Amino acid sequence: MLSQKARYAIRAMQHLADRYGEGPVQLGEIAKAQRIPANFLTTILSELGRSGVVDSQRGRDGGYWLATAPDALTYGDLVRMMRGSLALVPCASRNAHERCSNCLAEDECRLRALMLKVRDQTAELLDAIRLSDVIQPLPSFEELLTERSSGA
């Protein structure tokens, strides 16, 4: 699963992408609109700033903005910035590979082979979707269950 930090970072970046080209966006606006604790958001935006995708300006008219165009950033980029890897297990990571403790030898492990396929498919999907792409919200889980049970 994505960490809370990664989820907050993606939502903050989506907010900044929606406001791209409009100038600085105040931290409080992002925090309120995305329901992200302001202190945590400051840390996340600072980290994204060190990665070069967010820029900021202090002061009354200050705030944050994307330093990179939304069409130049993929969701795969964002997840890697926040998590370091797309893999669900350390032995399936392409960039941060670690052998699993208490496991079979890698060349004998079918779970590792499966997780490499999952990682590669996940990377392919997330690297194909840009921050500029429109993503429409879906009905809630409960609404989807209701639709299924009613045959809709």
Short mmCIF file of C-alpha atoms in Angstrom, two decimals:
data_model
loop_
_atom_site.label_atom_id
_atom_site.label_comp_id
_atom_site.label_asym_id
_atom_site.label_seq_id
_atom_site.Cartn_x
_atom_site.Cartn_y
_atom_site.Cartn_z
CA MET A 1 0.00 0.00 0.00
CA LEU A 2 1.03 3.56 -0.50
CA SER A 3 2.16 5.32 2.64
CA GLN A 4 0.17 8.23 3.98
CA LYS A 5 3.08 10.47 2.97
CA ALA A 6 2.91 9.26 -0.65
CA ARG A 7 -0.87 9.71 -0.78
CA TYR A 8 -0.62 13.24 0.62
CA ALA A 9 2.18 14.07 -1.82
CA ILE A 10 0.13 12.90 -4.80
CA ARG A 11 -2.92 14.88 -3.67
CA ALA A 12 -0.81 18.01 -3.09
CA MET A 13 0.78 17.64 -6.52
CA GLN A 14 -2.64 17.18 -8.13
CA HIS A 15 -3.76 20.40 -6.43
CA LEU A 16 -0.69 22.25 -7.71
CA ALA A 17 -1.21 20.80 -11.20
CA ASP A 18 -4.79 22.11 -11.20
CA ARG A 19 -3.39 25.57 -10.44
CA TYR A 20 -0.36 25.34 -12.75
CA GLY A 21 0.62 28.69 -14.23
CA GLU A 22 -1.50 30.71 -11.78
CA GLY A 23 1.36 31.64 -9.45
CA PRO A 24 2.10 30.58 -5.88
CA VAL A 25 -0.51 28.53 -4.02
CA GLN A 26 -0.55 29.05 -0.27
CA LEU A 27 0.14 26.09 1.96
CA GLY A 28 -3.07 26.66 3.89
CA GLU A 29 -5.16 26.39 0.74
CA ILE A 30 -3.58 23.07 -0.22
CA ALA A 31 -3.83 21.73 3.33
CA LYS A 32 -7.50 22.67 3.67
CA ALA A 33 -8.61 21.55 0.21
CA GLN A 34 -6.75 18.22 0.41
CA ARG A 35 -7.24 17.61 4.15
CA ILE A 36 -3.53 17.32 4.82
CA PRO A 37 -2.03 18.41 8.17
CA ALA A 38 -0.10 21.63 7.45
CA ASN A 39 3.06 20.54 9.30
CA PHE A 40 3.20 17.27 7.38
CA LEU A 41 2.47 19.08 4.12
CA THR A 42 5.39 21.46 4.75
CA THR A 43 7.73 18.47 5.12
CA ILE A 44 6.36 16.81 1.97
CA LEU A 45 6.60 19.96 -0.15
CA SER A 46 10.14 20.59 1.09
CA GLU A 47 11.11 17.07 0.04
CA LEU A 48 9.48 17.57 -3.37
CA GLY A 49 11.34 20.88 -3.62
CA ARG A 50 14.66 19.09 -3.06
CA SER A 51 13.63 16.73 -5.88
CA GLY A 52 13.18 19.76 -8.13
CA VAL A 53 9.49 19.34 -8.92
CA VAL A 54 8.13 22.01 -6.57
CA ASP A 55 9.35 25.54 -6.00
CA SER A 56 8.37 28.01 -3.31
CA GLN A 57 8.47 31.62 -2.31
CA ARG A 58 8.27 32.92 1.24
CA GLY A 59 6.26 35.88 2.38
CA ARG A 60 2.77 37.24 2.23
CA ASP A 61 2.36 36.59 -1.49
CA GLY A 62 4.35 33.37 -1.33
CA GLY A 63 3.40 29.78 -1.68
CA TYR A 64 4.20 26.70 -3.74
CA TRP A 65 3.98 25.86 -7.41
CA LEU A 66 5.10 23.13 -9.76
CA ALA A 67 8.64 23.73 -10.99
CA THR A 68 8.02 21.12 -13.68
CA ALA A 69 5.11 21.13 -16.11
CA PRO A 70 2.37 18.63 -15.16
CA ASP A 71 2.77 16.84 -18.50
CA ALA A 72 6.44 16.15 -17.67
CA LEU A 73 5.63 14.29 -14.43
CA THR A 74 4.15 10.81 -14.18
CA TYR A 75 2.52 9.19 -11.21
CA GLY A 76 5.34 6.66 -11.32
CA ASP A 77 7.80 9.53 -10.78
CA LEU A 78 5.84 10.74 -7.76
CA VAL A 79 5.54 7.33 -6.13
CA ARG A 80 9.26 6.70 -6.61
CA MET A 81 10.08 10.11 -5.08
CA MET A 82 8.03 9.30 -2.01
CA ARG A 83 8.57 5.54 -1.66
CA GLY A 84 11.78 4.95 -3.56
CA SER A 85 10.30 1.90 -5.25
CA LEU A 86 7.16 0.54 -6.85
CA ALA A 87 7.84 -3.00 -5.68
CA LEU A 88 5.67 -4.67 -3.04
CA VAL A 89 8.60 -6.74 -1.75
CA PRO A 90 12.26 -5.69 -1.55
CA CYS A 91 13.53 -8.49 -3.81
CA ALA A 92 11.32 -7.24 -6.67
CA SER A 93 12.63 -3.68 -6.62
CA ARG A 94 14.51 -2.62 -9.74
CA ASN A 95 16.23 0.37 -8.07
CA ALA A 96 16.40 -0.56 -4.38
CA HIS A 97 16.82 -4.33 -4.55
CA GLU A 98 17.34 -6.21 -1.29
CA ARG A 99 17.28 -9.93 -0.68
CA CYS A 100 14.40 -11.02 1.50
CA SER A 101 15.26 -12.59 4.83
CA ASN A 102 13.77 -16.01 5.59
CA CYS A 103 13.08 -16.74 1.94
CA LEU A 104 14.08 -19.13 -0.80
CA ALA A 105 17.03 -18.46 -3.04
CA GLU A 106 15.97 -15.78 -5.54
CA ASP A 107 16.39 -18.09 -8.53
CA GLU A 108 14.00 -20.58 -6.88
CA CYS A 109 11.37 -18.17 -5.58
CA ARG A 110 8.13 -18.07 -7.55
CA LEU A 111 6.74 -15.33 -5.31
CA ARG A 112 9.62 -13.06 -6.36
CA ALA A 113 8.93 -13.87 -10.02
CA LEU A 114 5.26 -12.99 -9.53
CA MET A 115 6.08 -9.75 -7.68
CA LEU A 116 8.49 -8.71 -10.45
CA LYS A 117 5.63 -9.05 -12.94
CA VAL A 118 3.34 -7.02 -10.65
CA ARG A 119 6.03 -4.37 -10.21
CA ASP A 120 6.66 -4.11 -13.96
CA GLN A 121 2.93 -3.87 -14.79
CA THR A 122 2.46 -1.25 -12.05
CA ALA A 123 5.41 0.75 -13.39
CA GLU A 124 4.08 0.55 -16.94
CA LEU A 125 0.68 1.86 -15.85
CA LEU A 126 1.91 4.61 -13.48
CA ASP A 127 4.58 5.77 -15.94
CA ALA A 128 1.91 6.16 -18.65
CA ILE A 129 -0.31 8.50 -16.60
CA ARG A 130 0.86 12.10 -16.35
CA LEU A 131 -0.01 14.62 -13.68
CA SER A 132 -1.71 16.62 -16.44
CA ASP A 133 -4.06 13.75 -17.33
CA VAL A 134 -7.64 14.16 -16.17
CA ILE A 135 -8.61 11.58 -13.59
CA GLN A 136 -12.27 11.55 -12.65
CA PRO A 137 -13.28 10.40 -9.15
CA LEU A 138 -15.26 7.16 -8.99
CA PRO A 139 -18.30 6.35 -6.87
CA SER A 140 -17.59 5.33 -3.27
CA PHE A 141 -17.01 1.68 -2.42
CA GLU A 142 -20.48 1.50 -0.84
CA GLU A 143 -22.10 2.95 -3.98
CA LEU A 144 -20.30 0.39 -6.15
CA LEU A 145 -21.53 -2.44 -3.89
CA THR A 146 -25.08 -1.11 -4.09
CA GLU A 147 -24.86 -0.97 -7.91
CA ARG A 148 -23.61 -4.56 -8.05
CA SER A 149 -26.28 -5.92 -5.72
CA SER A 150 -29.07 -4.12 -7.58
CA GLY A 151 -27.84 -5.44 -10.91
CA ALA A 152 -27.14 -1.99 -12.36
#
